[in-house]
Amino acid sequence: MEFYNILLHAHKGFAYLELLLVAAFLVLLLVTMFGYSGNISKGLKKVTLFTMIFFHVQFLVGITMLITNITKGLDMGAVMKNADLRFQYVEHPFSMLIAAVLMTIINKKFKTTEKLTIPIMSLGLVGIALFVFAFPWARVFG
């Protein structure tokens, strides 16, 4: 159980950093979106890269925690009937996976284009929305 606690504290600690990075990404995305030129700045590219990296690290730590818990013999029927367990074991991991994939796509698009387009901006906003939905606010700040 000690290994799981280490992973849990790491996952929770990285969550604070991820919140800061997502907030910085959102601010820079909105500044670029409403800016006159619409050019993607180096700062936005760097924040996007670090946000993507932290999403991947968080996902790897989280999926390791999930696998160690599922191998303990959880009954998935009971998990799906309980809203808290369903959020923890189904909604949170899959929403964060999709958000990480979207951040990876956005990072790739930022490398190949100089202007912010509506599809890229939409992907960013959907990724942020999924992150905000799936973030366990009560566990991190409670």
PDB file of C-alpha atoms in Angstrom:
ATOM      1  CA  MET A   1       0.000   0.000   0.000  1.00  0.00           C
ATOM      2  CA  GLU A   2       3.015   2.266   0.410  1.00  0.00           C
ATOM      3  CA  PHE A   3       3.617   2.355  -3.366  1.00  0.00           C
ATOM      4  CA  TYR A   4       0.003   3.409  -3.941  1.00  0.00           C
ATOM      5  CA  ASN A   5       0.325   6.243  -1.389  1.00  0.00           C
ATOM      6  CA  ILE A   6       3.469   7.513  -3.098  1.00  0.00           C
ATOM      7  CA  LEU A   7       1.653   7.534  -6.423  1.00  0.00           C
ATOM      8  CA  LEU A   8      -1.373   9.213  -4.858  1.00  0.00           C
ATOM      9  CA  HIS A   9       0.707  12.037  -3.381  1.00  0.00           C
ATOM     10  CA  ALA A  10       2.611  12.480  -6.645  1.00  0.00           C
ATOM     11  CA  HIS A  11      -0.650  12.549  -8.603  1.00  0.00           C
ATOM     12  CA  LYS A  12      -2.121  15.107  -6.218  1.00  0.00           C
ATOM     13  CA  GLY A  13       1.031  17.249  -6.233  1.00  0.00           C
ATOM     14  CA  PHE A  14       1.241  17.302 -10.005  1.00  0.00           C
ATOM     15  CA  ALA A  15      -2.433  18.302 -10.082  1.00  0.00           C
ATOM     16  CA  TYR A  16      -1.550  21.713  -8.645  1.00  0.00           C
ATOM     17  CA  LEU A  17       1.086  22.225 -11.321  1.00  0.00           C
ATOM     18  CA  GLU A  18      -1.342  21.054 -13.982  1.00  0.00           C
ATOM     19  CA  LEU A  19      -3.917  23.590 -12.792  1.00  0.00           C
ATOM     20  CA  LEU A  20      -1.378  26.390 -13.128  1.00  0.00           C
ATOM     21  CA  LEU A  21      -0.332  25.234 -16.582  1.00  0.00           C
ATOM     22  CA  VAL A  22      -3.914  24.899 -17.813  1.00  0.00           C
ATOM     23  CA  ALA A  23      -4.714  28.375 -16.473  1.00  0.00           C
ATOM     24  CA  ALA A  24      -1.649  29.815 -18.243  1.00  0.00           C
ATOM     25  CA  PHE A  25      -2.592  27.952 -21.437  1.00  0.00           C
ATOM     26  CA  LEU A  26      -6.129  29.325 -21.284  1.00  0.00           C
ATOM     27  CA  VAL A  27      -4.968  32.899 -20.707  1.00  0.00           C
ATOM     28  CA  LEU A  28      -2.411  32.756 -23.520  1.00  0.00           C
ATOM     29  CA  LEU A  29      -4.908  31.071 -25.843  1.00  0.00           C
ATOM     30  CA  LEU A  30      -7.489  33.787 -25.189  1.00  0.00           C
ATOM     31  CA  VAL A  31      -4.890  36.551 -25.591  1.00  0.00           C
ATOM     32  CA  THR A  32      -3.829  35.047 -28.916  1.00  0.00           C
ATOM     33  CA  MET A  33      -7.425  34.493 -29.986  1.00  0.00           C
ATOM     34  CA  PHE A  34      -8.501  38.064 -29.260  1.00  0.00           C
ATOM     35  CA  GLY A  35      -5.182  39.606 -30.285  1.00  0.00           C
ATOM     36  CA  TYR A  36      -4.967  41.596 -33.474  1.00  0.00           C
ATOM     37  CA  SER A  37      -2.412  39.431 -35.229  1.00  0.00           C
ATOM     38  CA  GLY A  38      -3.515  35.959 -34.138  1.00  0.00           C
ATOM     39  CA  ASN A  39       0.106  34.794 -34.304  1.00  0.00           C
ATOM     40  CA  ILE A  40       1.034  31.931 -32.002  1.00  0.00           C
ATOM     41  CA  SER A  41       3.714  33.218 -29.635  1.00  0.00           C
ATOM     42  CA  LYS A  42       6.714  31.293 -28.352  1.00  0.00           C
ATOM     43  CA  GLY A  43       5.247  31.558 -24.863  1.00  0.00           C
ATOM     44  CA  LEU A  44       2.030  29.842 -25.943  1.00  0.00           C
ATOM     45  CA  LYS A  45       4.017  27.114 -27.667  1.00  0.00           C
ATOM     46  CA  LYS A  46       6.117  26.493 -24.531  1.00  0.00           C
ATOM     47  CA  VAL A  47       3.131  26.501 -22.189  1.00  0.00           C
ATOM     48  CA  THR A  48       1.323  24.106 -24.526  1.00  0.00           C
ATOM     49  CA  LEU A  49       4.345  21.793 -24.570  1.00  0.00           C
ATOM     50  CA  PHE A  50       4.676  21.752 -20.773  1.00  0.00           C
ATOM     51  CA  THR A  51       0.922  21.328 -20.329  1.00  0.00           C
ATOM     52  CA  MET A  52       1.001  18.362 -22.684  1.00  0.00           C
ATOM     53  CA  ILE A  53       3.984  16.836 -20.874  1.00  0.00           C
ATOM     54  CA  PHE A  54       2.299  17.196 -17.489  1.00  0.00           C
ATOM     55  CA  PHE A  55      -0.935  15.730 -18.888  1.00  0.00           C
ATOM     56  CA  HIS A  56       1.030  12.678 -20.012  1.00  0.00           C
ATOM     57  CA  VAL A  57       2.887  12.317 -16.718  1.00  0.00           C
ATOM     58  CA  GLN A  58      -0.362  12.678 -14.786  1.00  0.00           C
ATOM     59  CA  PHE A  59      -2.039  10.128 -17.020  1.00  0.00           C
ATOM     60  CA  LEU A  60       0.763   7.585 -16.573  1.00  0.00           C
ATOM     61  CA  VAL A  61       0.739   7.984 -12.797  1.00  0.00           C
ATOM     62  CA  GLY A  62      -3.055   7.862 -12.729  1.00  0.00           C
ATOM     63  CA  ILE A  63      -3.332   4.796 -14.947  1.00  0.00           C
ATOM     64  CA  THR A  64      -0.781   3.018 -12.732  1.00  0.00           C
ATOM     65  CA  MET A  65      -2.928   3.852  -9.706  1.00  0.00           C
ATOM     66  CA  LEU A  66      -6.035   2.653 -11.537  1.00  0.00           C
ATOM     67  CA  ILE A  67      -4.456  -0.649 -12.527  1.00  0.00           C
ATOM     68  CA  THR A  68      -3.247  -1.319  -8.985  1.00  0.00           C
ATOM     69  CA  ASN A  69      -6.761  -0.670  -7.653  1.00  0.00           C
ATOM     70  CA  ILE A  70      -8.630  -2.676 -10.286  1.00  0.00           C
ATOM     71  CA  THR A  71      -6.418  -5.701  -9.723  1.00  0.00           C
ATOM     72  CA  LYS A  72      -7.682  -5.756  -6.129  1.00  0.00           C
ATOM     73  CA  GLY A  73     -10.970  -7.197  -7.419  1.00  0.00           C
ATOM     74  CA  LEU A  74     -13.353  -4.281  -7.816  1.00  0.00           C
ATOM     75  CA  ASP A  75     -16.837  -5.220  -8.948  1.00  0.00           C
ATOM     76  CA  MET A  76     -17.468  -2.997 -11.983  1.00  0.00           C
ATOM     77  CA  GLY A  77     -21.242  -3.410 -11.613  1.00  0.00           C
ATOM     78  CA  ALA A  78     -21.032  -1.834  -8.173  1.00  0.00           C
ATOM     79  CA  VAL A  79     -18.684   0.848  -9.470  1.00  0.00           C
ATOM     80  CA  MET A  80     -21.138   1.893 -12.180  1.00  0.00           C
ATOM     81  CA  LYS A  81     -24.005   2.117  -9.664  1.00  0.00           C
ATOM     82  CA  ASN A  82     -22.066   4.411  -7.323  1.00  0.00           C
ATOM     83  CA  ALA A  83     -21.611   7.971  -8.680  1.00  0.00           C
ATOM     84  CA  ASP A  84     -18.408   8.667  -6.728  1.00  0.00           C
ATOM     85  CA  LEU A  85     -16.736   5.423  -7.764  1.00  0.00           C
ATOM     86  CA  ARG A  86     -17.922   5.832 -11.357  1.00  0.00           C
ATOM     87  CA  PHE A  87     -16.323   9.296 -11.467  1.00  0.00           C
ATOM     88  CA  GLN A  88     -13.073   8.012  -9.954  1.00  0.00           C
ATOM     89  CA  TYR A  89     -12.679   4.867 -12.046  1.00  0.00           C
ATOM     90  CA  VAL A  90     -14.446   5.680 -15.339  1.00  0.00           C
ATOM     91  CA  GLU A  91     -15.238   9.341 -16.008  1.00  0.00           C
ATOM     92  CA  HIS A  92     -12.046  10.892 -14.637  1.00  0.00           C
ATOM     93  CA  PRO A  93      -9.551   8.607 -16.446  1.00  0.00           C
ATOM     94  CA  PHE A  94     -11.291   8.664 -19.814  1.00  0.00           C
ATOM     95  CA  SER A  95     -11.945  12.410 -19.799  1.00  0.00           C
ATOM     96  CA  MET A  96      -8.336  13.086 -18.874  1.00  0.00           C
ATOM     97  CA  LEU A  97      -7.157  10.697 -21.597  1.00  0.00           C
ATOM     98  CA  ILE A  98      -9.171  12.587 -24.196  1.00  0.00           C
ATOM     99  CA  ALA A  99      -7.903  15.928 -22.845  1.00  0.00           C
ATOM    100  CA  ALA A 100      -4.293  14.649 -23.080  1.00  0.00           C
ATOM    101  CA  VAL A 101      -4.851  13.507 -26.654  1.00  0.00           C
ATOM    102  CA  LEU A 102      -6.321  16.904 -27.548  1.00  0.00           C
ATOM    103  CA  MET A 103      -3.333  18.691 -25.980  1.00  0.00           C
ATOM    104  CA  THR A 104      -1.000  16.478 -28.013  1.00  0.00           C
ATOM    105  CA  ILE A 105      -2.864  17.375 -31.211  1.00  0.00           C
ATOM    106  CA  ILE A 106      -2.778  21.071 -30.315  1.00  0.00           C
ATOM    107  CA  ASN A 107       0.949  20.920 -29.596  1.00  0.00           C
ATOM    108  CA  LYS A 108       1.542  19.287 -33.004  1.00  0.00           C
ATOM    109  CA  LYS A 109      -0.606  21.921 -34.737  1.00  0.00           C
ATOM    110  CA  PHE A 110       1.273  24.742 -33.000  1.00  0.00           C
ATOM    111  CA  LYS A 111       4.539  23.359 -34.357  1.00  0.00           C
ATOM    112  CA  THR A 112       3.298  23.402 -37.954  1.00  0.00           C
ATOM    113  CA  THR A 113       1.283  26.629 -38.117  1.00  0.00           C
ATOM    114  CA  GLU A 114       1.944  30.238 -37.247  1.00  0.00           C
ATOM    115  CA  LYS A 115      -1.627  31.514 -36.897  1.00  0.00           C
ATOM    116  CA  LEU A 116      -4.275  30.436 -34.428  1.00  0.00           C
ATOM    117  CA  THR A 117      -7.262  29.034 -36.301  1.00  0.00           C
ATOM    118  CA  ILE A 118     -10.778  28.378 -35.076  1.00  0.00           C
ATOM    119  CA  PRO A 119     -10.425  24.546 -35.186  1.00  0.00           C
ATOM    120  CA  ILE A 120      -7.239  24.664 -33.083  1.00  0.00           C
ATOM    121  CA  MET A 121      -8.826  27.101 -30.649  1.00  0.00           C
ATOM    122  CA  SER A 122     -11.901  24.880 -30.417  1.00  0.00           C
ATOM    123  CA  LEU A 123      -9.757  21.841 -29.628  1.00  0.00           C
ATOM    124  CA  GLY A 124      -8.049  23.814 -26.883  1.00  0.00           C
ATOM    125  CA  LEU A 125     -11.326  24.933 -25.341  1.00  0.00           C
ATOM    126  CA  VAL A 126     -12.771  21.397 -25.498  1.00  0.00           C
ATOM    127  CA  GLY A 127      -9.607  20.030 -23.859  1.00  0.00           C
ATOM    128  CA  ILE A 128      -9.853  22.622 -21.089  1.00  0.00           C
ATOM    129  CA  ALA A 129     -13.567  21.885 -20.629  1.00  0.00           C
ATOM    130  CA  LEU A 130     -12.860  18.155 -20.278  1.00  0.00           C
ATOM    131  CA  PHE A 131     -10.079  18.899 -17.813  1.00  0.00           C
ATOM    132  CA  VAL A 132     -12.346  21.132 -15.714  1.00  0.00           C
ATOM    133  CA  PHE A 133     -15.135  18.521 -15.804  1.00  0.00           C
ATOM    134  CA  ALA A 134     -12.910  15.619 -14.836  1.00  0.00           C
ATOM    135  CA  PHE A 135     -10.763  17.395 -12.275  1.00  0.00           C
ATOM    136  CA  PRO A 136     -11.496  16.076  -8.754  1.00  0.00           C
ATOM    137  CA  TRP A 137     -11.908  19.494  -7.133  1.00  0.00           C
ATOM    138  CA  ALA A 138     -13.114  18.179  -3.773  1.00  0.00           C
ATOM    139  CA  ARG A 139     -10.260  15.693  -3.437  1.00  0.00           C
ATOM    140  CA  VAL A 140      -7.516  18.143  -4.337  1.00  0.00           C
ATOM    141  CA  PHE A 141      -8.827  21.143  -2.396  1.00  0.00           C
ATOM    142  CA  GLY A 142     -10.893  19.305   0.182  1.00  0.00           C
TER     143      GLY A 142
END
